[in-house]
mmCIF file of C-alpha atoms in Angstrom:
data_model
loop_
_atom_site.group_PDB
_atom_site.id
_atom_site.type_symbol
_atom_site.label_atom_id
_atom_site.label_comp_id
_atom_site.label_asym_id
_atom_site.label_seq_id
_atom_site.Cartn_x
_atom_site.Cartn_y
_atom_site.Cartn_z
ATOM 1 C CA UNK T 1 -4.350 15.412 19.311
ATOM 2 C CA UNK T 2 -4.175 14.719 15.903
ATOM 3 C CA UNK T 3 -0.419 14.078 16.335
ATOM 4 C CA UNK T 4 -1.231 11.603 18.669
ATOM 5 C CA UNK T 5 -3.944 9.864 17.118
ATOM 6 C CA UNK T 6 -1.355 9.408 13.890
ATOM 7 C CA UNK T 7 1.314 7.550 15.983
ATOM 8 C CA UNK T 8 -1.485 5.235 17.267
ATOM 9 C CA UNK T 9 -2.864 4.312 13.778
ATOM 10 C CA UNK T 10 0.737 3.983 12.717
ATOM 11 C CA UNK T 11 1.939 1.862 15.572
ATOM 12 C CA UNK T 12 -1.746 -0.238 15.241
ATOM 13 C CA UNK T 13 -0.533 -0.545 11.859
ATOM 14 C CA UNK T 14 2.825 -2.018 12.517
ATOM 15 C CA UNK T 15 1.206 -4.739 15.400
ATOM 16 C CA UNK T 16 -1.291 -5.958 12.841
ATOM 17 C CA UNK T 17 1.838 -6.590 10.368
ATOM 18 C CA UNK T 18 3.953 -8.209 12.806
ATOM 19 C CA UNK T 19 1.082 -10.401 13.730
ATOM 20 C CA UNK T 20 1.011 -12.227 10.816
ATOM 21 C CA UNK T 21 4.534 -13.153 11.210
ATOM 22 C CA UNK T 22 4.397 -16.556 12.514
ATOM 23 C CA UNK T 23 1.798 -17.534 10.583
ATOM 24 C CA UNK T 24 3.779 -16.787 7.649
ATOM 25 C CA UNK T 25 6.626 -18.169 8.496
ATOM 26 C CA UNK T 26 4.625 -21.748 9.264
ATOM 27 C CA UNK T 27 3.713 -21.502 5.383
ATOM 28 C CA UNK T 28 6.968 -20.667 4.266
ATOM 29 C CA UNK T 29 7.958 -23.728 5.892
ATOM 30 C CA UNK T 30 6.031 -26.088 3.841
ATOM 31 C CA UNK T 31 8.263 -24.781 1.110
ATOM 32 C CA UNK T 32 11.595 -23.461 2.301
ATOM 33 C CA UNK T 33 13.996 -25.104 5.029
ATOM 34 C CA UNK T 34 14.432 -22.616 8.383
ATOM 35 C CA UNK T 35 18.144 -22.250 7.595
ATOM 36 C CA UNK T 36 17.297 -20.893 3.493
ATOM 37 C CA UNK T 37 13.821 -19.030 4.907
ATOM 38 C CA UNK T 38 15.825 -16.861 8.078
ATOM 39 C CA UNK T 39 18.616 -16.087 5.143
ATOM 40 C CA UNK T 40 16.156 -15.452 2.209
ATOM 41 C CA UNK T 41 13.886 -12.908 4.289
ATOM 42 C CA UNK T 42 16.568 -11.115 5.523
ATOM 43 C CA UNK T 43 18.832 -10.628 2.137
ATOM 44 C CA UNK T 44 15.404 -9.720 0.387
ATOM 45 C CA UNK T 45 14.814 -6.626 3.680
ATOM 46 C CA UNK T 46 18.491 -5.827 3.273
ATOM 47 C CA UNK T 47 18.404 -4.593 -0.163
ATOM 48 C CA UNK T 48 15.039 -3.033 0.037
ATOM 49 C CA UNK T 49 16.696 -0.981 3.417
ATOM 50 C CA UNK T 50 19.813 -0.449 1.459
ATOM 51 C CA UNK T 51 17.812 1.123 -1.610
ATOM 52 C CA UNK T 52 15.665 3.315 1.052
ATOM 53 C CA UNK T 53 18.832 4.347 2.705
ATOM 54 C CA UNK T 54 20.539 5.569 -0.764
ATOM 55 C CA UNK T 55 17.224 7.123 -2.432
ATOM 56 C CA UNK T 56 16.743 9.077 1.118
ATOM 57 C CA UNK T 57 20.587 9.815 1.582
ATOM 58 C CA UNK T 58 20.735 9.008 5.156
ATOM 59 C CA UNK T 59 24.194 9.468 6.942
ATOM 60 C CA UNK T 60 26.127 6.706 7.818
ATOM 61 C CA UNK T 61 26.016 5.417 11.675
ATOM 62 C CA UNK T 62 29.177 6.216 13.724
ATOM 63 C CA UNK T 63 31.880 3.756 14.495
ATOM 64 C CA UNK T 64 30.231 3.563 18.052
ATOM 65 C CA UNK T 65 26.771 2.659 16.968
ATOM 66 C CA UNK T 66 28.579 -0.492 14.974
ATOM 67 C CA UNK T 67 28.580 -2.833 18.407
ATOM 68 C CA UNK T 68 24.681 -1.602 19.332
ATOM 69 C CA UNK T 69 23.760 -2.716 15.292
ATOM 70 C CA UNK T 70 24.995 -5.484 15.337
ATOM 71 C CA UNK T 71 23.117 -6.857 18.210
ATOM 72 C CA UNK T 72 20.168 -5.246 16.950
ATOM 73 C CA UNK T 73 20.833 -7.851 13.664
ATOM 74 C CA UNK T 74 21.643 -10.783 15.759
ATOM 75 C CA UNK T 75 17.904 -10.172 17.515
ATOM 76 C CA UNK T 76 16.038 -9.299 15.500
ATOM 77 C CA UNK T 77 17.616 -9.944 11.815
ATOM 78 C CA UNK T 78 18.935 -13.789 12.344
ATOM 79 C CA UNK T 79 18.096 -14.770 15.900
ATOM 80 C CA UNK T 80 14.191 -14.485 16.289
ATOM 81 C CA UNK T 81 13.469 -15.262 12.531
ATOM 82 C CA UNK T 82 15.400 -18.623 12.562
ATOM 83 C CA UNK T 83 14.346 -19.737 16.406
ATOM 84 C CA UNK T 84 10.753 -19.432 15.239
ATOM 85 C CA UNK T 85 11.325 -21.154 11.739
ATOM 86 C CA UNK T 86 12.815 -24.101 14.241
ATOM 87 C CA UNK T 87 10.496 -24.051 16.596
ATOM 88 C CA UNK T 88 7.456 -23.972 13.866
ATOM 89 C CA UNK T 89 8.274 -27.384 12.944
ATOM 90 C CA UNK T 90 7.773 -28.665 16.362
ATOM 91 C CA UNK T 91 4.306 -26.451 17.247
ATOM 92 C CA UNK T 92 1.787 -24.622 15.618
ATOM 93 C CA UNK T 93 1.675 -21.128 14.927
ATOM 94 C CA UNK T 94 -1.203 -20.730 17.335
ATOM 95 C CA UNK T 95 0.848 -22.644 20.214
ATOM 96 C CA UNK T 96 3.688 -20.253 19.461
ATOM 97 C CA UNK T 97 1.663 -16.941 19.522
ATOM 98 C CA UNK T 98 1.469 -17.318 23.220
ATOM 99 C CA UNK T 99 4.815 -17.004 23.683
ATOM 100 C CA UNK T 100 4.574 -13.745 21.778
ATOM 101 C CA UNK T 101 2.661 -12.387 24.894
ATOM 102 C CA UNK T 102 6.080 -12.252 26.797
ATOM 103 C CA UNK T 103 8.054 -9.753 24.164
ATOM 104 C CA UNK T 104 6.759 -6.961 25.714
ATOM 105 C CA UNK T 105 7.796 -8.102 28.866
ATOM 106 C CA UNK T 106 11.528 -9.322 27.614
ATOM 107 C CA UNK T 107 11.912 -5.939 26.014
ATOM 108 C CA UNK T 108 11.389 -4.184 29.018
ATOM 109 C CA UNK T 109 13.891 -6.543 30.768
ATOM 110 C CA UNK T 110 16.294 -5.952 29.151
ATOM 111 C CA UNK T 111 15.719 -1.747 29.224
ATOM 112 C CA UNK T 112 15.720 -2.225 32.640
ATOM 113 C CA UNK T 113 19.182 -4.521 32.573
ATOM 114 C CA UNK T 114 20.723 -1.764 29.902
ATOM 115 C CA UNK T 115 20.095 1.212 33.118
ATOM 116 C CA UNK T 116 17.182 2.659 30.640
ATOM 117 C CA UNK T 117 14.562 1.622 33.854
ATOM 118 C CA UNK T 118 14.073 0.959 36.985
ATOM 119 C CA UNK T 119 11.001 -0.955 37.996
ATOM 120 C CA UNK T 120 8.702 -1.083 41.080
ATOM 121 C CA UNK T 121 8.529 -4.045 43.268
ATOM 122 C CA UNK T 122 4.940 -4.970 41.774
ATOM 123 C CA UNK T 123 7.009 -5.479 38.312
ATOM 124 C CA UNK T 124 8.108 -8.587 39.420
ATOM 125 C CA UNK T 125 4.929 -10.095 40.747
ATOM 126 C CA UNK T 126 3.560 -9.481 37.066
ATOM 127 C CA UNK T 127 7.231 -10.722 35.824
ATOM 128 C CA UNK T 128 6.761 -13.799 37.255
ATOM 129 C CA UNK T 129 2.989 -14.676 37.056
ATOM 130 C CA UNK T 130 2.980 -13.930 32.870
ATOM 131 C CA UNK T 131 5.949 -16.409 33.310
ATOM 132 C CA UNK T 132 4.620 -19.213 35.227
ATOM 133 C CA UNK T 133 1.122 -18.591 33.563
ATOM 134 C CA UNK T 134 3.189 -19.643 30.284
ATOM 135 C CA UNK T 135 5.413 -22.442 31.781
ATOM 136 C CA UNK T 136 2.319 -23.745 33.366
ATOM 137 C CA UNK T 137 0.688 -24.017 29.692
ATOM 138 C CA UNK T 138 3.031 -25.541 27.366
ATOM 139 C CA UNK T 139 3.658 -28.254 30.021
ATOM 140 C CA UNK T 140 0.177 -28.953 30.349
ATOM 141 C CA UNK T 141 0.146 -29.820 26.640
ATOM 142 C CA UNK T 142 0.137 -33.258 26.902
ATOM 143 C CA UNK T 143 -0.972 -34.514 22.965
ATOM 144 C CA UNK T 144 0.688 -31.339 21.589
ATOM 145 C CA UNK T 145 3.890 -31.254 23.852
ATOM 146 C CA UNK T 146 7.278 -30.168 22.061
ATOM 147 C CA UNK T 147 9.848 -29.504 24.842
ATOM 148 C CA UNK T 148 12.105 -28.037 21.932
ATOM 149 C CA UNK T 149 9.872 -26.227 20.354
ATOM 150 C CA UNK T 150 8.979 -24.361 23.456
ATOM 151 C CA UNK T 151 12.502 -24.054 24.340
ATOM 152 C CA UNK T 152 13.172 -22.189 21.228
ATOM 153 C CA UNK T 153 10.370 -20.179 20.966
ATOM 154 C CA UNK T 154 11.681 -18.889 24.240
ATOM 155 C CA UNK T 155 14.857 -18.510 23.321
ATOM 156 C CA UNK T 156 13.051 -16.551 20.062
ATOM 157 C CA UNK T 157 11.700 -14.365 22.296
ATOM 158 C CA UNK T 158 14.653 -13.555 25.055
ATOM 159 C CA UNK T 159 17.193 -12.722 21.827
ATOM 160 C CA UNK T 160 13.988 -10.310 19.950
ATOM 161 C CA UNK T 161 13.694 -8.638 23.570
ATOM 162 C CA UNK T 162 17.329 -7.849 23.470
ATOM 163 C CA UNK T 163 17.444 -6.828 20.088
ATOM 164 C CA UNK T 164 14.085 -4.175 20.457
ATOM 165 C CA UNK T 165 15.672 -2.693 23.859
ATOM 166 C CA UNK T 166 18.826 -2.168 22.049
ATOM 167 C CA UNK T 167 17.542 -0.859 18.819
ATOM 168 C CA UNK T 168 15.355 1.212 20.870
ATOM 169 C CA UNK T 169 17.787 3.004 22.462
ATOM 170 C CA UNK T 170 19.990 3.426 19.070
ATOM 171 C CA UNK T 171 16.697 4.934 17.617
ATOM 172 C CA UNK T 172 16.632 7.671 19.628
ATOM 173 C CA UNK T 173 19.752 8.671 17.297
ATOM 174 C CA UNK T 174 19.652 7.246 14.184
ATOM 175 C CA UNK T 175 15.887 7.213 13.650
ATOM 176 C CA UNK T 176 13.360 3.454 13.925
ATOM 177 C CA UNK T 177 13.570 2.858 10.375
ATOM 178 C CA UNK T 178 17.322 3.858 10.189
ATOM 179 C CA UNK T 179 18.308 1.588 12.370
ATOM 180 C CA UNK T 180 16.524 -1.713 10.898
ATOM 181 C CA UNK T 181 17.779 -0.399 7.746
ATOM 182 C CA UNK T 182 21.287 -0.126 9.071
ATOM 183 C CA UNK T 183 21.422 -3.373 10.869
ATOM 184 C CA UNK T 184 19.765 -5.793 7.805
ATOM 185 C CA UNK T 185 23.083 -3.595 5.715
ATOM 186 C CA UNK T 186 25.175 -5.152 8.073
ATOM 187 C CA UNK T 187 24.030 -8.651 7.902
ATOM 188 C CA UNK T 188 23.490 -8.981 4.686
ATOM 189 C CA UNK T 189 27.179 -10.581 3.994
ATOM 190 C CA UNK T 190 26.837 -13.552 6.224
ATOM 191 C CA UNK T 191 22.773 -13.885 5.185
ATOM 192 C CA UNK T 192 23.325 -13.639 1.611
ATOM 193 C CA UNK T 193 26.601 -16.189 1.917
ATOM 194 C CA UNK T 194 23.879 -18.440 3.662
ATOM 195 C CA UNK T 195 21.315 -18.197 1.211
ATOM 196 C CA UNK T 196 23.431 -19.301 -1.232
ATOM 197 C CA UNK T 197 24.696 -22.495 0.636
ATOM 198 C CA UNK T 198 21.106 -23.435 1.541
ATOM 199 C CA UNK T 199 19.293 -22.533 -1.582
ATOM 200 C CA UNK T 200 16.914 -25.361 -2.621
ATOM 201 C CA UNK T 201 17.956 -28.286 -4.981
ATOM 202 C CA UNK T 202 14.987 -27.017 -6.891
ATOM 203 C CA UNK T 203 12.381 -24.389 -6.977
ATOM 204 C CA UNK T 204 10.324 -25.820 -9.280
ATOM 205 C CA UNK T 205 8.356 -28.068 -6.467
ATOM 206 C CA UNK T 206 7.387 -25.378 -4.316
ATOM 207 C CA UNK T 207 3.771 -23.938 -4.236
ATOM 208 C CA UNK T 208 3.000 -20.193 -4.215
ATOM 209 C CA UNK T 209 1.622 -20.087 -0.410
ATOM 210 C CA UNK T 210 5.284 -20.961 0.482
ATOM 211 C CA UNK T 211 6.176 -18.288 -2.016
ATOM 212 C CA UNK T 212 3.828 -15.619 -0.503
ATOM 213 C CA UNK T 213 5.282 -16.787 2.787
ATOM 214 C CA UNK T 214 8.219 -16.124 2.432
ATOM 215 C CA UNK T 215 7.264 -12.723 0.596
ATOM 216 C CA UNK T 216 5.506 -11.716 3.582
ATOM 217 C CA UNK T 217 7.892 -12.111 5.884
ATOM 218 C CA UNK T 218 10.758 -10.645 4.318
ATOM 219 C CA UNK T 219 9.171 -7.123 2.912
ATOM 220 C CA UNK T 220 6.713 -6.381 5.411
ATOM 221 C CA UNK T 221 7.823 -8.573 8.875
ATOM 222 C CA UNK T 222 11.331 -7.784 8.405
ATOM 223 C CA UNK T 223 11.297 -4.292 7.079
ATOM 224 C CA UNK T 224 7.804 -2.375 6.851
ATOM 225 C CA UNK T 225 6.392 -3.365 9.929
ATOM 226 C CA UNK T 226 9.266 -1.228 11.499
ATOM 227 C CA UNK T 227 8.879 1.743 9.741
ATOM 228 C CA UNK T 228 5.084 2.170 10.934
ATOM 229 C CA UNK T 229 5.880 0.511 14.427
ATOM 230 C CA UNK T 230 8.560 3.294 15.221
ATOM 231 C CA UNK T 231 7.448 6.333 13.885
ATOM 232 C CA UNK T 232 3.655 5.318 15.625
ATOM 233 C CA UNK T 233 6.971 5.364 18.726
ATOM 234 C CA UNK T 234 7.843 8.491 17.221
ATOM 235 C CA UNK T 235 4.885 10.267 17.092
ATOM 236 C CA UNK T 236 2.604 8.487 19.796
ATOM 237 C CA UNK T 237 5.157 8.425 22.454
ATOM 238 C CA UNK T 238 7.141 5.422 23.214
ATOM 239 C CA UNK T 239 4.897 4.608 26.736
ATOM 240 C CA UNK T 240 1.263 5.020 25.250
ATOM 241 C CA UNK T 241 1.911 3.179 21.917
ATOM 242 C CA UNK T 242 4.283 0.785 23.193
ATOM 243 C CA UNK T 243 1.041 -1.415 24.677
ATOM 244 C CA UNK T 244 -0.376 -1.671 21.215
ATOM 245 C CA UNK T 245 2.002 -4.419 20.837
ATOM 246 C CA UNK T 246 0.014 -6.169 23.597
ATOM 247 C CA UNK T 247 -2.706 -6.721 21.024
ATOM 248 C CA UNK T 248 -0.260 -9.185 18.926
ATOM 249 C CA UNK T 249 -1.187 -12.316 20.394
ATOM 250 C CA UNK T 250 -5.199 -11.823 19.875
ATOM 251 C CA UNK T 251 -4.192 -10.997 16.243
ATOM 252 C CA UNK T 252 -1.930 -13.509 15.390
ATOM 253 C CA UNK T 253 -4.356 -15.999 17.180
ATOM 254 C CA UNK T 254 -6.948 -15.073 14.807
ATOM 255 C CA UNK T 255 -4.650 -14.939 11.872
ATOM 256 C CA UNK T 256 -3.351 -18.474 13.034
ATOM 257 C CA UNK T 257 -7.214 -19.906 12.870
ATOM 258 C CA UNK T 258 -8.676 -18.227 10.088
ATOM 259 C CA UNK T 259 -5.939 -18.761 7.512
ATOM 260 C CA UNK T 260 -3.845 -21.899 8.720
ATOM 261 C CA UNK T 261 -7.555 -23.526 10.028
ATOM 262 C CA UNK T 262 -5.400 -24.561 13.204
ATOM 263 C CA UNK T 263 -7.477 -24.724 16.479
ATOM 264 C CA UNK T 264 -7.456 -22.397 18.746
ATOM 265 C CA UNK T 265 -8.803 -23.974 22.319
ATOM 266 C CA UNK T 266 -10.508 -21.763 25.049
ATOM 267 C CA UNK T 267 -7.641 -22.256 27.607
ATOM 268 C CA UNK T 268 -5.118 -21.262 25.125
ATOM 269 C CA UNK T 269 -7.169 -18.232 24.698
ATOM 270 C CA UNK T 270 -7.331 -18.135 28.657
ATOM 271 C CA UNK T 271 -3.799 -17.979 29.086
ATOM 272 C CA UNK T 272 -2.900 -15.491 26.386
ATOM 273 C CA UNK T 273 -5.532 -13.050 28.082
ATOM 274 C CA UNK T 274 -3.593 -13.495 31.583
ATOM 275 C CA UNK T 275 -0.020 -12.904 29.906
ATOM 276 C CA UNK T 276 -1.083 -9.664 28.412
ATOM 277 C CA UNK T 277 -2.960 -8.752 31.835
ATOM 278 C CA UNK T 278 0.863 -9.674 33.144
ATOM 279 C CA UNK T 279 2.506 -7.797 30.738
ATOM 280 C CA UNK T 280 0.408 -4.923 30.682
ATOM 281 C CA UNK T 281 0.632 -4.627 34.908
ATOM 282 C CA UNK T 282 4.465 -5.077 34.485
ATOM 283 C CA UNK T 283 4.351 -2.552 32.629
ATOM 284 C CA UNK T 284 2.333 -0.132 34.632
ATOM 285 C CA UNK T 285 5.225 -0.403 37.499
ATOM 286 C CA UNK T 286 8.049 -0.810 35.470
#
C-alpha cells in the first residue's frame, strides 16, 4: 500500500511539472526565438543527465537500444519542444493545452502500432470522439483561429506520443530516468551546434520571465519531470498511474490563467473535460 501510494505522489508529481510546460515555453518566447529555446532547453537537460549518469555510474545502453534512443530524442528531446515553441506564436498556451488531452491517447497508439497492445473495438469509438471533439473546437475558433498553429500542435503531439511509447518500452531495460538521460546524451551534438548558430544578437534585452522560462523548461520539463513521472511508473504500476497524466490539461489550464492572465472560456473547459472522458474510456478498452 504504501508502495503504491509513493508511485502515485511521484507520478502526481511529475503531471503537475509537465503541466507547466507550455506555459513556460509561451514566456520563454517573449525572450528567446523557438529555434535557440528547443536547442537551449535541451543542451542545458543534456549536461545535467550526463552529470547524473557519471555521478551514479550507470552502464552504457547497448548498440541495439541506439535506434529506440534516438527516436525517443527526436520525440520528445527536439520534436515536441520546438512544434510547441512554433505553434505558441500562433495560439495561446490555454488554446494549446487542449491538445495536450490527446497524448495519452497518441501514446497508446502508437503501443498498440509497436505490438505492445491490442485494443477492444470500444477503443476506437473513444479514439475518434476525443478526436473530432478536438477538430470540432479549434475550427470553431473563429476570432482566435490559427490553422498552423493547430496543425503543429498536432503534429507536437503525434511525434511526443511516439517518443513516450518508445521510451516506454526501452525503460523497461534501461530504467525512466536512464533513458531521458541517455537520449538528451545523444542529442546534445546537433542541439548544442544549434544553440550556437541561433544564439541571440544580444542578451542584454531580455527580461528575467523569459529567463525563468526558459529555466523551467529545460531543468524540470525536460529532465526532472521524468525522473518522478517514471519511477511513480515504476512503483505505481504503469496502468493505474499512467491516467494521472489525464489531469494535465486541468493543470496547465489553470497554470495558463492564473500566471499568463489568458482566458480560459467555459466551452474550452467543456471540451477538455470530454477529451479526457475520451481518453480515459480509450483507455479502459485499450
Amino acid at each position: 500500500m504504501q508502495a503504491s501510494m509513493a508511485g502515485w505522489g511521484s507520478g502526481l508529481l511529475g503531471v503537475l511539472i509537465f503541466s507547466g510546460s507550455l506555459p513556460a515555453t509561451r514566456v520563454a518566447l517573449s525572450g528567446f526565438n523557438p529555434m535557440f529555446l528547443t536547442s537551449a532547453r535541451a543542451v542545458v537537460a543534456a549536461l545535467l543527465g550526463i552529470a547524473l549518469l557519471l555521478v551514479l555510474r550507470q552502464a552504457r545502453p547497448e548498440r541495439r537500444d541506439v535506434i529506440s534512443l534516438l527516436i525517443v530524442a527526436a520525440g520528445v528531446v527536439v520534436g515536441f519542444p520546438l512544434l510547441t515553441a512554433l505553434a505558441l506564436q500562433h495560439v495561446t498556451a490555454a488554446h494549446s493545452i487542449v491538445f495536450i488531452g490527446l497524448l495519452p491517447l497518441a501514446t497508446a497508439l502508437f503501443g498498440m502500432l509497436r505490438g505492445m497492445e491490442r485494443p477492444k473495438p470500444l477503443f476506437w469509438v473513444f479514439s475518434c470522439t476525443g478526436s473530432a471533439a478536438v477538430g470540432a473546437y479549434a475550427l470553431s475558433q473563429s476570432a482566435d483561429l490559427s490553422l498552423k498553429g493547430d496543425l503543429l500542435m498536432l503534429a507536437a503531439v503525434i511525434v511526443c506520443g511516439f517518443g513516450y511509447a518508445e521510451g516506454g518500452a526501452l525503460s523497461r531495460r534501461l530504467g525512466g530516468w536512464q533513458v531521458i538521460s541517455w537520449a538528451l546524451a545523444l542529442s546534445l551534438p546537433v542541439m548544442g551546434t544549434l544553440a550556437l548558430l541561433t544564439w541571440p544578437d544580444s542578451l542584454t534585452g531580455i527580461e528575467m520571465p523569459a529567463w525563468a522560462g526558459l529555466g523551467y523548461v529545460s531543468i524540470f520539463s525536460m529532465l526532472v519531470g521524468f525522473i518522478f513521472w517514471y519511477r511513480g511508473l515504476a512503483i505505481g504500476g504503469i496502468a493505474g498511474v499512467g491516467q494521472l497524466q489525464l489531469l494535465q490539461p486541468f493543470f496547465g489550464l489553470m497554470l495558463a490563467s492564473l500566471l499568463l492572465h489568458e482566458p480560459v472560456s467555459s466551452t474550452m473547459l467543456l471540451v477538455t473535460t470530454l477529451v479526457v472522458g475520451c481518453v480515459a474510456g480509450a483507455k479502459r478498452f485499450a
